[in-house]
Coordinates of C-alpha atoms in Angstrom, one line a residue:
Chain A
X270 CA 151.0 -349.8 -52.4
X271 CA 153.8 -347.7 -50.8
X272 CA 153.4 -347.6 -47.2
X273 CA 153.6 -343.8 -45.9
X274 CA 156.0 -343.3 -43.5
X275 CA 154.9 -343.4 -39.6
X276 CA 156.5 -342.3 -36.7
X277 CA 158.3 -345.6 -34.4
X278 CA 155.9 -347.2 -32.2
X279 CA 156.3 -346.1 -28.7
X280 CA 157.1 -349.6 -27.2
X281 CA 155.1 -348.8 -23.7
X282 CA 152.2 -348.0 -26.2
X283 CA 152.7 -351.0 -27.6
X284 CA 152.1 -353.5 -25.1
X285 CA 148.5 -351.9 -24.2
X286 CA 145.6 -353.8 -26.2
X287 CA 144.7 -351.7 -29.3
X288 CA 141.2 -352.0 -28.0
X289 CA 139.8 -353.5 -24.6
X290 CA 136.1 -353.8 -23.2
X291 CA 135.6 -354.4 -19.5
X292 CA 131.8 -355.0 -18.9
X293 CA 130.8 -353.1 -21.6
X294 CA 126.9 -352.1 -22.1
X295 CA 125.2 -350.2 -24.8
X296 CA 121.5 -348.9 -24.9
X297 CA 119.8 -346.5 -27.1
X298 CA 117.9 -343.9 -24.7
X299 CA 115.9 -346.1 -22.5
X300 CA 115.5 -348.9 -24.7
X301 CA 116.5 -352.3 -23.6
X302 CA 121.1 -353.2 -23.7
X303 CA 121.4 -354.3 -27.1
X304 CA 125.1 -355.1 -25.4
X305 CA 125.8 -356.5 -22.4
X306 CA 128.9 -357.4 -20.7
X307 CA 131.2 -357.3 -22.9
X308 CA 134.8 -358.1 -21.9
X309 CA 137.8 -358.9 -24.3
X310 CA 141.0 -357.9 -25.5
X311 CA 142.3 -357.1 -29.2
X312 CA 145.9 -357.1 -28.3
X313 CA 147.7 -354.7 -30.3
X314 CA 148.9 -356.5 -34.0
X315 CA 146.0 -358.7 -33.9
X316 CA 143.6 -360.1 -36.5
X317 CA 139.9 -361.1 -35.3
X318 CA 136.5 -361.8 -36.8
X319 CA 133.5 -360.8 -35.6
X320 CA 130.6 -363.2 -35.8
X321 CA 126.9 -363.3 -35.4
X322 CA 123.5 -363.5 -36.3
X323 CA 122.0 -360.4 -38.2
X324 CA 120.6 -358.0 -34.8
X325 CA 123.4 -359.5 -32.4
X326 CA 124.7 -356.0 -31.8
X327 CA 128.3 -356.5 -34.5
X328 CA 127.7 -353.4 -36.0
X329 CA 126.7 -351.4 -32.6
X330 CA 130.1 -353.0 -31.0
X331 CA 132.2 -351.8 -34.3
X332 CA 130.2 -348.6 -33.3
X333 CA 131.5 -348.5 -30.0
X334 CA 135.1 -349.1 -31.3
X335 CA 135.4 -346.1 -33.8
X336 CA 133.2 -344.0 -30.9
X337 CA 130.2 -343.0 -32.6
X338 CA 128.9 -343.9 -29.8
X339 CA 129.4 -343.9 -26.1
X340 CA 129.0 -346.7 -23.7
X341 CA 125.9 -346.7 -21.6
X342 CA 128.2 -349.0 -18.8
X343 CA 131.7 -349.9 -18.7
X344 CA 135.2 -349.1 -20.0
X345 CA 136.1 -348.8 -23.5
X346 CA 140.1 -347.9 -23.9
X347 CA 141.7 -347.7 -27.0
X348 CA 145.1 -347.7 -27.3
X349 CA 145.6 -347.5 -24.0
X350 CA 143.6 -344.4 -23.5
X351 CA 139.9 -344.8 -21.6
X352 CA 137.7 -343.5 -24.3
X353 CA 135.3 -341.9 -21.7
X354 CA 138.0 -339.4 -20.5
X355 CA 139.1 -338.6 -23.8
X356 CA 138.3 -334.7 -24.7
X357 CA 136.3 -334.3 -27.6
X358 CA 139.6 -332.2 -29.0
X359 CA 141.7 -335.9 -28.9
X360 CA 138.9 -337.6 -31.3
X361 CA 140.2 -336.3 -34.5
X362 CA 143.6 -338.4 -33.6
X363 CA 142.0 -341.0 -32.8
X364 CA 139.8 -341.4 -35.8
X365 CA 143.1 -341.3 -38.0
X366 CA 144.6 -343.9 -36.4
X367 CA 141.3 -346.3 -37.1
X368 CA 140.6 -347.6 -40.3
X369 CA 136.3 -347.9 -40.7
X370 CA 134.7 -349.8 -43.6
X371 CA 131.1 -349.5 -43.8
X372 CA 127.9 -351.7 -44.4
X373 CA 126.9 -348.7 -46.7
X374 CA 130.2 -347.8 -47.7
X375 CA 129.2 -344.1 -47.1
X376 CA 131.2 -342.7 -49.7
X377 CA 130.5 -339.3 -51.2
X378 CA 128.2 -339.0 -54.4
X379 CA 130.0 -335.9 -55.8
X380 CA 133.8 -337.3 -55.2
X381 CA 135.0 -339.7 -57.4
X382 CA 136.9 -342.8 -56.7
X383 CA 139.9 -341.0 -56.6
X384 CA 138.8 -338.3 -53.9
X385 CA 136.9 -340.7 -51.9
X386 CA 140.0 -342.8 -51.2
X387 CA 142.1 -339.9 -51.1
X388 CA 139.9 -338.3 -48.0
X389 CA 141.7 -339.4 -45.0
X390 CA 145.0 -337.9 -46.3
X391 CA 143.5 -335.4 -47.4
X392 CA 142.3 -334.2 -44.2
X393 CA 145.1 -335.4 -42.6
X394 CA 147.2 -332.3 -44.5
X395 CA 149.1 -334.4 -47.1
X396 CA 149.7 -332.4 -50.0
X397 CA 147.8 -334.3 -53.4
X398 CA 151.0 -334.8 -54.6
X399 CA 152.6 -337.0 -52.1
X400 CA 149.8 -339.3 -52.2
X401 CA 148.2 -339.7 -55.8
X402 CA 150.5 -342.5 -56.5
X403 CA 149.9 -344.3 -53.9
X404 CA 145.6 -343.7 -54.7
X405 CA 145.9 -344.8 -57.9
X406 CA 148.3 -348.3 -56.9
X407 CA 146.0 -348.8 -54.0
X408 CA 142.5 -348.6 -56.1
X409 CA 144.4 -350.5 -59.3
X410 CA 145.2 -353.4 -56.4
X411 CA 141.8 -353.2 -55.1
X412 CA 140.5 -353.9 -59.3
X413 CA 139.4 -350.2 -60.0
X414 CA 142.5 -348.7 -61.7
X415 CA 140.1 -347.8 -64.3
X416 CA 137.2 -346.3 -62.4
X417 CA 139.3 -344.1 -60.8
X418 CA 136.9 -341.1 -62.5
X419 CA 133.6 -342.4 -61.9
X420 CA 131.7 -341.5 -59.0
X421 CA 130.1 -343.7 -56.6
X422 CA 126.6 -344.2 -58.2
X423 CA 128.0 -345.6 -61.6
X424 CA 129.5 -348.1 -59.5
X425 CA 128.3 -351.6 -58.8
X426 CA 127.9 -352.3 -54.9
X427 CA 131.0 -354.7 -54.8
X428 CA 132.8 -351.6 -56.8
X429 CA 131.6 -349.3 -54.2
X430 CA 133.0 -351.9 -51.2
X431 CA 136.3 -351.7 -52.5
X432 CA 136.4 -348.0 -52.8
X433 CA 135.1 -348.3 -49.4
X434 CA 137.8 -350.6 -48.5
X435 CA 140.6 -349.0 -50.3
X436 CA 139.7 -345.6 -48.3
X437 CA 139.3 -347.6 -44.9
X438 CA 143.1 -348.5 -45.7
X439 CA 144.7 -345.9 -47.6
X440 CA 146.3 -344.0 -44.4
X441 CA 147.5 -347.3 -43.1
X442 CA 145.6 -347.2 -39.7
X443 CA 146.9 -349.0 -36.5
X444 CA 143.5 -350.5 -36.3
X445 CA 141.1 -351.5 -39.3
X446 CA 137.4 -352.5 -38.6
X447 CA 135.2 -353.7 -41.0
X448 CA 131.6 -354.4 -40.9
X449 CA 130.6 -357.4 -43.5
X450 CA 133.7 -355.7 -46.1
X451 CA 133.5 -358.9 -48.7
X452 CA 129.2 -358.9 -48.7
X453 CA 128.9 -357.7 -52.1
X454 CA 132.0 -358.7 -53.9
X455 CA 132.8 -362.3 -55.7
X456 CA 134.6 -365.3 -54.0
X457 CA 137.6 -364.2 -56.0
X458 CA 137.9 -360.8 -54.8
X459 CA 136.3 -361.2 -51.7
X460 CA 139.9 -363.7 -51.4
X461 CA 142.2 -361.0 -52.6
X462 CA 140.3 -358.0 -50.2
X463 CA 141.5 -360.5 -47.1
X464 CA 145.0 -360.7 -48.7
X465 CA 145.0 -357.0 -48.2
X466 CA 143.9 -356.8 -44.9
X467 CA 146.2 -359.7 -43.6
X468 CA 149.0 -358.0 -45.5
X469 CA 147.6 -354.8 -43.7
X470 CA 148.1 -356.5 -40.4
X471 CA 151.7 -358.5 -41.4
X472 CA 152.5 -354.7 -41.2
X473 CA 151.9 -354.2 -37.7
X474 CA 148.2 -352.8 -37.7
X475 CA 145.4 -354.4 -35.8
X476 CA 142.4 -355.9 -37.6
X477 CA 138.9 -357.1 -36.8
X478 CA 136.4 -357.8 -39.3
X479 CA 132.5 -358.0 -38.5
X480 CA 131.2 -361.1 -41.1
X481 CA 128.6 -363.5 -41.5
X482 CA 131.1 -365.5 -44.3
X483 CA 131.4 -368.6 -42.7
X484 CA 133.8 -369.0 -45.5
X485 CA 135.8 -366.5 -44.9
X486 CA 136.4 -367.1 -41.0
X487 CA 137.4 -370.5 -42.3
X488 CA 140.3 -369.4 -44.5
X489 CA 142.4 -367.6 -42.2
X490 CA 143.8 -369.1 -38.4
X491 CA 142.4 -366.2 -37.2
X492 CA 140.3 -366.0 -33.4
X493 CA 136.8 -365.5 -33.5
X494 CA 134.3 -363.1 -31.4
X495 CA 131.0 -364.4 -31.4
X496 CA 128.0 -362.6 -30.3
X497 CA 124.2 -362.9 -30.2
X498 CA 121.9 -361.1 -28.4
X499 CA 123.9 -358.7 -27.5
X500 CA 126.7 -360.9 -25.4
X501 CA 129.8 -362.3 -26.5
X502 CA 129.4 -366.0 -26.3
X503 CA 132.7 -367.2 -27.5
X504 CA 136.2 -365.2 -27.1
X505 CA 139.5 -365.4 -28.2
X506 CA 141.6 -367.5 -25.8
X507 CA 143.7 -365.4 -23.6
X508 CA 147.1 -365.0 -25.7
Chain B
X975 CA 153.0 -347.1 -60.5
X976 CA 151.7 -343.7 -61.6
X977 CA 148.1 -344.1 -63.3
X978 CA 147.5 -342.1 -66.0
X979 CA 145.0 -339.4 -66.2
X980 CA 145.0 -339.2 -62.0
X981 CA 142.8 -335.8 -61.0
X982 CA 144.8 -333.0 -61.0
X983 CA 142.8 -330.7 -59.0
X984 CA 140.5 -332.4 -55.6
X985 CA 137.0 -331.9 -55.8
X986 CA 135.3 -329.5 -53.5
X987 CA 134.5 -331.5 -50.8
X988 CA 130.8 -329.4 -49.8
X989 CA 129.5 -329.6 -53.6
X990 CA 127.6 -326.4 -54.7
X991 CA 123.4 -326.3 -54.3
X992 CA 122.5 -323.6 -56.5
X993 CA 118.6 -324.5 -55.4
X994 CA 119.3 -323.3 -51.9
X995 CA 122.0 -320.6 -52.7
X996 CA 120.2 -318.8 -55.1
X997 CA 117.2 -317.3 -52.3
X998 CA 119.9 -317.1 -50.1
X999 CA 121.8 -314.9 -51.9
X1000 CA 119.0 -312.9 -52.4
X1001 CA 118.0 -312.4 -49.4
X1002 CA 121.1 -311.5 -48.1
X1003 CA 121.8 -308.9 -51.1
X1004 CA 118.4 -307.2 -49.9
X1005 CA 119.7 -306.8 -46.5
X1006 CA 123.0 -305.5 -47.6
X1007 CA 121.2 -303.2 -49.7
X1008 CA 118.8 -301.9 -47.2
X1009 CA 121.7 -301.9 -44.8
X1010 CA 124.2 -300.0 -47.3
X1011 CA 120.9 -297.3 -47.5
X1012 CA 120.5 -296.6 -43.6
X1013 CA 124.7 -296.2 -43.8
X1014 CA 124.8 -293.6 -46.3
X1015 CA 122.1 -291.6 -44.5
X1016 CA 123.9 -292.1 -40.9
X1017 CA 127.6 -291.1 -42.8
X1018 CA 124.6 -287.7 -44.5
X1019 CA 123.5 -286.8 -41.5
X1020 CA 126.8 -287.2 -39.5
X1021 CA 128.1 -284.3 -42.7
X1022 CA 124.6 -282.2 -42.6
X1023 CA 125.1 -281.9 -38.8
X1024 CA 128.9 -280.7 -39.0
X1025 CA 127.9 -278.4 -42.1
X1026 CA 125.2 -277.0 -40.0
X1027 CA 126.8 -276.5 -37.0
X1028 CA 129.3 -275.0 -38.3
X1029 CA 127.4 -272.3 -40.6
X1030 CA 125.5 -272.1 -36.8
X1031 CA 128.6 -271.2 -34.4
X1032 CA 130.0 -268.8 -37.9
X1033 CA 126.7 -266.6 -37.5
X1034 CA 125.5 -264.3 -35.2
X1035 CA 121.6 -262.4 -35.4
X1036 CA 121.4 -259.2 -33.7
X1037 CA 117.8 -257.4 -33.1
X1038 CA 117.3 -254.1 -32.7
X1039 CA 113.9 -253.0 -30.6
X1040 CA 113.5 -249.3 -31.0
X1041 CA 110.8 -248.0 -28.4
X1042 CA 110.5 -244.7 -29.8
X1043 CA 109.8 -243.0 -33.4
X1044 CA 113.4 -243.5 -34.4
X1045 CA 115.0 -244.2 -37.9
X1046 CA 115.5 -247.9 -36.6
X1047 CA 116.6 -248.3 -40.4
X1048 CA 119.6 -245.6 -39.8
X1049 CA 120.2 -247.0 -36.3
X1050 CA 120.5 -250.6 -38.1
X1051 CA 123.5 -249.3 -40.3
X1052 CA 125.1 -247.2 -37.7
X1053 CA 125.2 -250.5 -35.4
X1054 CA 126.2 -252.7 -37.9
X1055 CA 129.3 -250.2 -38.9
X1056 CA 130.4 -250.8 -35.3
X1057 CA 129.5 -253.8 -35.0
X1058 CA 132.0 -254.8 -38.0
X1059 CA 134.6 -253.2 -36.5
X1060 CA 135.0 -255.5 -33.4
X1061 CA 137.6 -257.9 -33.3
X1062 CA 136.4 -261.4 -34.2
X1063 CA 133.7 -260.0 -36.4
X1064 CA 134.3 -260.9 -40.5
X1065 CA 131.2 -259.0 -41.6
X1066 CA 128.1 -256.9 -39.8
X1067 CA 124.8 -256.6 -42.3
X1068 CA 121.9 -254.4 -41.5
X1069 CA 119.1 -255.6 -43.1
X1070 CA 115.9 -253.3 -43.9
X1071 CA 112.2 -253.2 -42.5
X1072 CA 111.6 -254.9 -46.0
X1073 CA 113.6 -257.8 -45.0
X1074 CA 112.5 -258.2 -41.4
X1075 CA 108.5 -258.3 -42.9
X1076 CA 109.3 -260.7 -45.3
X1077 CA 110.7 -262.6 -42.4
X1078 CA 107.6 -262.5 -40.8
X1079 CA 105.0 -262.8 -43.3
X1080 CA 104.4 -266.9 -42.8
X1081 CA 103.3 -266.0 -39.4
X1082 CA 101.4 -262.4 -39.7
X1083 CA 100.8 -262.9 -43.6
X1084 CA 101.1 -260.4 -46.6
X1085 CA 98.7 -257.9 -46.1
X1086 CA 101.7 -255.7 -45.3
X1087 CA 102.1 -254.2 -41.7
X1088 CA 100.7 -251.0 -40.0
X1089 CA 103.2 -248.6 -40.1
X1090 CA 103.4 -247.7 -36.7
X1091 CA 104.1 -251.3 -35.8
X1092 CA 107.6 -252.2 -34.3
X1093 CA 109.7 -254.0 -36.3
X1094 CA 113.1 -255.0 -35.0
X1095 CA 115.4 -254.7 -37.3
X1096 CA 118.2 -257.8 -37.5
X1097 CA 122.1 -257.2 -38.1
X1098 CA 123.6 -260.6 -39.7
X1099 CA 127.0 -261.0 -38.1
X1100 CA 129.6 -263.4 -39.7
X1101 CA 132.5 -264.1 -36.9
X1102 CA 135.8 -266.0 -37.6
X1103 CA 134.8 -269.2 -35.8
X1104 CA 137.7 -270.1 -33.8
X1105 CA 138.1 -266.3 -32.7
X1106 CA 134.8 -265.0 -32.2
X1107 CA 133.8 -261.7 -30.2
X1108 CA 134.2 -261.7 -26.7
X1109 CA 131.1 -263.1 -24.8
X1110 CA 129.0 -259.3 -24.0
X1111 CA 131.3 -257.7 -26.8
X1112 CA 127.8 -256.4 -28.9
X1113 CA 125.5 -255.8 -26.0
X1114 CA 128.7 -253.6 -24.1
X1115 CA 129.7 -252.0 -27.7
X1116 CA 125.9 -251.0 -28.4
X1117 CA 124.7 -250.5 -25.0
X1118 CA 124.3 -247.0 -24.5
X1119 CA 122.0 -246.8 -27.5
X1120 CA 118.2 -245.4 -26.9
X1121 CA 117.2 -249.0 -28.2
X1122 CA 117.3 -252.9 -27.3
X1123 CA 119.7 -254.9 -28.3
X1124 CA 119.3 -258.7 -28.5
X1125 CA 122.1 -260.8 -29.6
X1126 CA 121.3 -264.5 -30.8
X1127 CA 124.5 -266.1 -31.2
X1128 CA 122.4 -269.6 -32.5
X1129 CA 123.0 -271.8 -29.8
X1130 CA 120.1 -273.3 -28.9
X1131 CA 119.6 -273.8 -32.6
X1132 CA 123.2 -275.6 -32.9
X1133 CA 121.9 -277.6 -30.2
X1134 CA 118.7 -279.1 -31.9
X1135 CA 120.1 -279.6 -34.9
X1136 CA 123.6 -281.0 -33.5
X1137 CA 120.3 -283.5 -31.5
X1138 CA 118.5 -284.2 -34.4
X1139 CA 121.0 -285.1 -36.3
X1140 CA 122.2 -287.3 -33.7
X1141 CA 119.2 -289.1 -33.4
X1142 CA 118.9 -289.6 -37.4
X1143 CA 122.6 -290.9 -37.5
X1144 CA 121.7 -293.5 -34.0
X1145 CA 118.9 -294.5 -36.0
X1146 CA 120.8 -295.2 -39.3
X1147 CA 123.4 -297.0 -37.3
X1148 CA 120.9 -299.0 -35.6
X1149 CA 119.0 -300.0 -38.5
X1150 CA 122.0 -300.8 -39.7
X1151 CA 122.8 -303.2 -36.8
X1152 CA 119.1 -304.6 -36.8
X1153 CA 119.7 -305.6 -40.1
X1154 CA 123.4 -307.4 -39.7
X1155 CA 121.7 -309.4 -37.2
X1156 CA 119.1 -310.6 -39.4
X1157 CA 121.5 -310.8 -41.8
X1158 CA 123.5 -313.2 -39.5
X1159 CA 120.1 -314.8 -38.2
X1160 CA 119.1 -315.5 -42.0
X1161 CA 122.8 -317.2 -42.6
X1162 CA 122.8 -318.5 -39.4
X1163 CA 119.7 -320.7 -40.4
X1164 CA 120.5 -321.3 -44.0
X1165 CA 124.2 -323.1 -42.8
X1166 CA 122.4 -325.2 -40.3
X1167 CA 120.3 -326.4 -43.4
X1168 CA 123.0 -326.5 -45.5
X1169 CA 124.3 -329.0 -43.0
X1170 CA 121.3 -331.0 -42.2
X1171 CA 121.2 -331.4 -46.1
X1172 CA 124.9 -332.6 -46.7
X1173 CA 125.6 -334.2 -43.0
X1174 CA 127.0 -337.3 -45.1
X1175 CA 130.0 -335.0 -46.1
X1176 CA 130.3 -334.2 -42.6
X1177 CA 130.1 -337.2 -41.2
X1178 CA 132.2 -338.7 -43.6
X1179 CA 135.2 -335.9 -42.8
X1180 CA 134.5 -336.5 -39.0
X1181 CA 135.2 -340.6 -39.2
X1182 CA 138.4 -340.3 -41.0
X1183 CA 139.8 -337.9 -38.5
X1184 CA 138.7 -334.1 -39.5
X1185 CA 138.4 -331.9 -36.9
X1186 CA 135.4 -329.4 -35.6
X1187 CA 137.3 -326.7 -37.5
X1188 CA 138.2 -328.8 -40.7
X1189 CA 134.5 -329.6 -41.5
X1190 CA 133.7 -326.2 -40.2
X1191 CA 136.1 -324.6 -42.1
X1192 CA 134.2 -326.1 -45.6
X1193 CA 131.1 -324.4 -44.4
X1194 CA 132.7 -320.9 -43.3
X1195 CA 134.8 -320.3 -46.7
X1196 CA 130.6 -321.4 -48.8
X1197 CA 129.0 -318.6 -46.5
X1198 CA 131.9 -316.4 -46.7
X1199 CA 131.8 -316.0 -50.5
X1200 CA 128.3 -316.3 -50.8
X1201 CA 127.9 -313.3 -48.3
X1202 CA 130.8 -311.1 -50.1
X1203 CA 129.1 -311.9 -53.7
X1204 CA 125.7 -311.2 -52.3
X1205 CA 127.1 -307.9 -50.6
X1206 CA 128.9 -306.8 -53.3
X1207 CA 125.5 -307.0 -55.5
X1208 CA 123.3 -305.2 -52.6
X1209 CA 126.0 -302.8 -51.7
X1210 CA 126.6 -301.8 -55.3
X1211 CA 123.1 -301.1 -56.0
X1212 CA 122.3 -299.2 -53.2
X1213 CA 125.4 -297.0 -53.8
X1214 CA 123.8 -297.1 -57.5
X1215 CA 120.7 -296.1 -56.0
X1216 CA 122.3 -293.5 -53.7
X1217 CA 124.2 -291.8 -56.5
X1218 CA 120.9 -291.6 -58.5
X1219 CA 118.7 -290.1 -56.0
X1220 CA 120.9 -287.4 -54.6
X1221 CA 121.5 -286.5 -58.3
X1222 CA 117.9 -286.4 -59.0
X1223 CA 116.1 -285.6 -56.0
X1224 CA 119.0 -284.9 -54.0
X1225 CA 119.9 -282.3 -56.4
X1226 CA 117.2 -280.2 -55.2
X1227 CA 118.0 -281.2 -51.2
X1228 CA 115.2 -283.4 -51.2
X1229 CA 117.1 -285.9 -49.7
X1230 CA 119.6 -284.4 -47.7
X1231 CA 120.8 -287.4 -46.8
X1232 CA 121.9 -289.3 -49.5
X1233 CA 125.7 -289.5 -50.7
X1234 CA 127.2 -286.8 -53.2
X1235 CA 130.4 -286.7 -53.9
X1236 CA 130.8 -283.5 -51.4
X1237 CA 130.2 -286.6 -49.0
X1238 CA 133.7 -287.8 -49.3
X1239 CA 135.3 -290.8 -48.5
X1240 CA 133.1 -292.0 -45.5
X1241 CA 130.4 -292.6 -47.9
X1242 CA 132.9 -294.2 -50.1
X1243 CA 133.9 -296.9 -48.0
X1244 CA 130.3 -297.7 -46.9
X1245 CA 129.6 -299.9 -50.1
X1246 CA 133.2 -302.3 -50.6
X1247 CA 132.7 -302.5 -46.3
X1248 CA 129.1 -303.2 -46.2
X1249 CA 130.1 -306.2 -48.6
X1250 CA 133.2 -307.1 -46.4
X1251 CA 131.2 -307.0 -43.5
X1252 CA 128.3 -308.9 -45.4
X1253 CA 131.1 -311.8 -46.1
X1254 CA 132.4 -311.7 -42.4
X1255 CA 128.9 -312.1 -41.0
X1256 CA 128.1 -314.9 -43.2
X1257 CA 131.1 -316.6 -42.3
X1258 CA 130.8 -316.1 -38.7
X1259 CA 127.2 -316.8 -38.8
X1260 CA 128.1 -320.4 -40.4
X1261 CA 131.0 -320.9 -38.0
X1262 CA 128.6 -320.8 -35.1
X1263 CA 126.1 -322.7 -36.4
X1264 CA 128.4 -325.6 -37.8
X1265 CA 130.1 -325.7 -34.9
X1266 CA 127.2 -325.9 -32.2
X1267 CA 125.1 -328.5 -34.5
X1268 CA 128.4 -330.6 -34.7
X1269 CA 128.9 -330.7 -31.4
X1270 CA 125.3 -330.9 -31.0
X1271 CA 125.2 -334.4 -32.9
X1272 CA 128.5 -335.4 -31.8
X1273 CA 128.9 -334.5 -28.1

């Protein structure tokens, strides 16, 4: 994969978490906090996991992080920049400079591989010429060199996680978060998707991953959030 | 690495749904065509008024009310001779006892008159226009006369019709607005479904970093083209249907209103604009709606 060029990291910039919580709360309407107090730091360069029952709230926290939602208590910054005083204009930015891969995958039924990948340069501007290449060396790492024609429902679900995956990663975000991203994919693969991603971060971008692979946390020295019922109940120590 | 066969051309990101185009288009090429119908008659009545008018302010009706056993026929001609020779006047016609009875039979029937019945006799006066006679020219030139003169020079005619036509061509035009907004209410409501029905392409543009105007901009170019194709069907078939009836029943002023060529290039540009404007209220129609659901959903 050849890594598209990006601008020099401002160094100020860089010594801001990529993402903080302080006493962050979620609730949908007036439902009960599925979050509570949630305080930590994912220091900019950075590889977590994410841990938890099913229901502890990883996906609504991943939520929080890529702003699809808003905090019902508590700041949320990202990058320095406290998400609540963000204009809705700045969002856009933002979203380029985060990597997402789905539970679902949400990819589109009437792209194929190829466009699906190809949609955050897309929007981003690139012309389709600067970045086929690097589609079709990204999706032939990722195992679908040759699916690169098919659309999404005559793939298998792991298929469709690495398309997923392979889009979540294409622009090279600053920050990559994944919910459950080796679920449907075999031991083997599920190894070489973490190879990416810890490549991914070798490279300067933060990562957290949202798992129940106990496995998976076990292979890599990484530091672990754990949450259930909503609270975090073990954090990464203080680096 | 370059991987053989890559796509040449990107997919279009808001895939095509003929199921809920298809009434759409119709709908909107019905209100183009109605629209396209009540323009051609407010661009006929806006050219009927002017013709009228002017024929009006060209003309000039003179009576002549003899009150004694006079030839009023002789007196007719003698005015009109001198009538003609005032400046401003083009022609001065007398016209006959014969002619003023026919003028009144609707109202006094055909029975023919008593003889001994006054008739005023009329004098048809074409002036030049921009140089008519001198206001009191007629009445001061035929003034010493043992008869009345009366000199209609149309006015309160021009008036009425200039009115009437007026209110025909305020009525056209706002037909023709009544039916842009519907038009834009229609697409309004189809984008929003449109929307609801792919939000998944939406949603997917927003996460990796499209703006408002990106995702918006998907949905504007859809409506645009669907509203110029659906315009340029209603337009062309009302001009079709135009061109038909005021060559059949038009022919025989039926429907004054209707385009002929004599209509010019007003009329002309009424079909290609009505299916401009259809394509511009689509897409403006879509680019509100898009844009208030999206920030509806992601405030």
């Amino acid at each position: 994969m050849t890594p598209n060029p990006r601008p020099a990291p401002d160094l100020n910039r860089a010594r801001d978490p990529a993402v903080r919580f302080d006493s962050v709360g979620l609730r949908y309407g007036r439902g009960p906090e599925i979050l509570s107090d949630l305080s930590f730091d994912l220091p900019s360069g950075s590889f977590h996991f994410l841990t938890g029952p099913s229901g502890a709230g990883k996906s609504s926290l991943l939520r929080l992080i890529y702003r699809a939602r808003q905090p019902s208590r508590g700041l949320i910054s990202l990058f320095g920049r406290d998400t609540a005083l963000m204009p809705r204009s700045a969002l856009p930015e933002l979203r380029r400079r985060i990597g997402v891969v789905f539970q679902d995958f949400r990819l589109l039924e009437h792209l194929t591989v190829f466009d699906n990948v190809a949609l955050p340069l897309r929007v981003a501007g690139q012309a389709r010429a600067s970045y086929a290449d690097d589609v079709a060396d990204l999706l032939s790492w990722v195992g679908l060199g040759e699916r690169m024609h098919a659309h999404p429902a005559s793939l298998s679900g792991g298929e469709q996680q690495r398309a997923a995956i392979a889009r979540a990663v294409i622009s090279r975000p600053e920050l990559l978060i994944a919910d459950e991203p080796t679920g449907n994919v075999d031991p083997a693969m599920g190894r070489r998707l973490l190879r990416l991603f810890v490549e991914l971060n070798r490279l300067g971008a933060t990562v957290l991953i949202a798992t129940h692979d106990i496995t998976l946390v076990r292979s890599l020295e990484a530091p672990v959030l754990e949450l259930a019922d909503g609270r975090l109940v073990s954090r990464p120590r203080a680096a | 690495m370059s991987a053989p066969g890559k796509p040449r051309r990107p997919a279009a990101l808001l895939p095509p749904d003929h199921a809920r185009d298809r009434p759409l288009f119709a709908v909107a090429a019905i209100l183009v065509f109605l629209a396209s119908l009540a323009g051609f008659g407010a661009a006929g009545a806006w050219q009927a008024a002017e013709g009228w008018t002017a024929q009006l302010s060209s003309e000039l009706t003179v009576q002549l009310i003899a009150h004694d056993a006079r030839d009023a026929d002789a007196d007719a001609v003698d005015a009109a001779a001198q009538i003609a020779r005032l400046p401003g006047v083009i022609e001065a016609t007398a016209r006959s006892r014969a002619d003023a009875e026919a003028l009144l039979r609707p109202w006094l029937g055909g029975a023919g008159l008593p003889d001994d019945l006054p008739v005023p006799r009329l004098i048809a006066v074409r002036i030049d226009p921009d140089a008519p006679p001198a206001p009191g020219a007629i009445e001061a030139l035929l003034g010493g006369n043992p008869y009345e003169v009366v000199v209609d020079d149309h006015a309160r005619w021009e008036a009425a019709v200039q009115r009437s036509a007026g209110t025909v061509r305020y009525f056209a035009l706002g037909l023709v607005a009544i039916l842009a907004l519907a038009a834009g209410a229609v697409i309004a409501f189809a984008a929003r479904a449109s929307l609801a029905a792919r939000w998944d392409v939406a949603e997917a543009l927003h996460l990796v970093g499209a703006p408002d105007r990106f995702v918006t901009g998907i949905f504007q170019r859809r409506f645009f083209f669907l509203g110029l194709k659906a315009g340029l069907a209603g337009a062309g078939l009302a001009a079709l249907a135009g061109y038909a009836l005021a060559h059949g029943a038009g022919a025989a002023g039926a429907v004054f209103f209707l385009p002929v060529p004599a209509l010019g290039w007003t009329a002309a540009a009424i079909a290609p604009g009505a299916a401009l404007a259809s394509a511009l209220i689509a897409a403006l129609a879509a680019r509100l709606a898009v844009t208030g659901e999206l920030k509806a959903r992601w405030p």
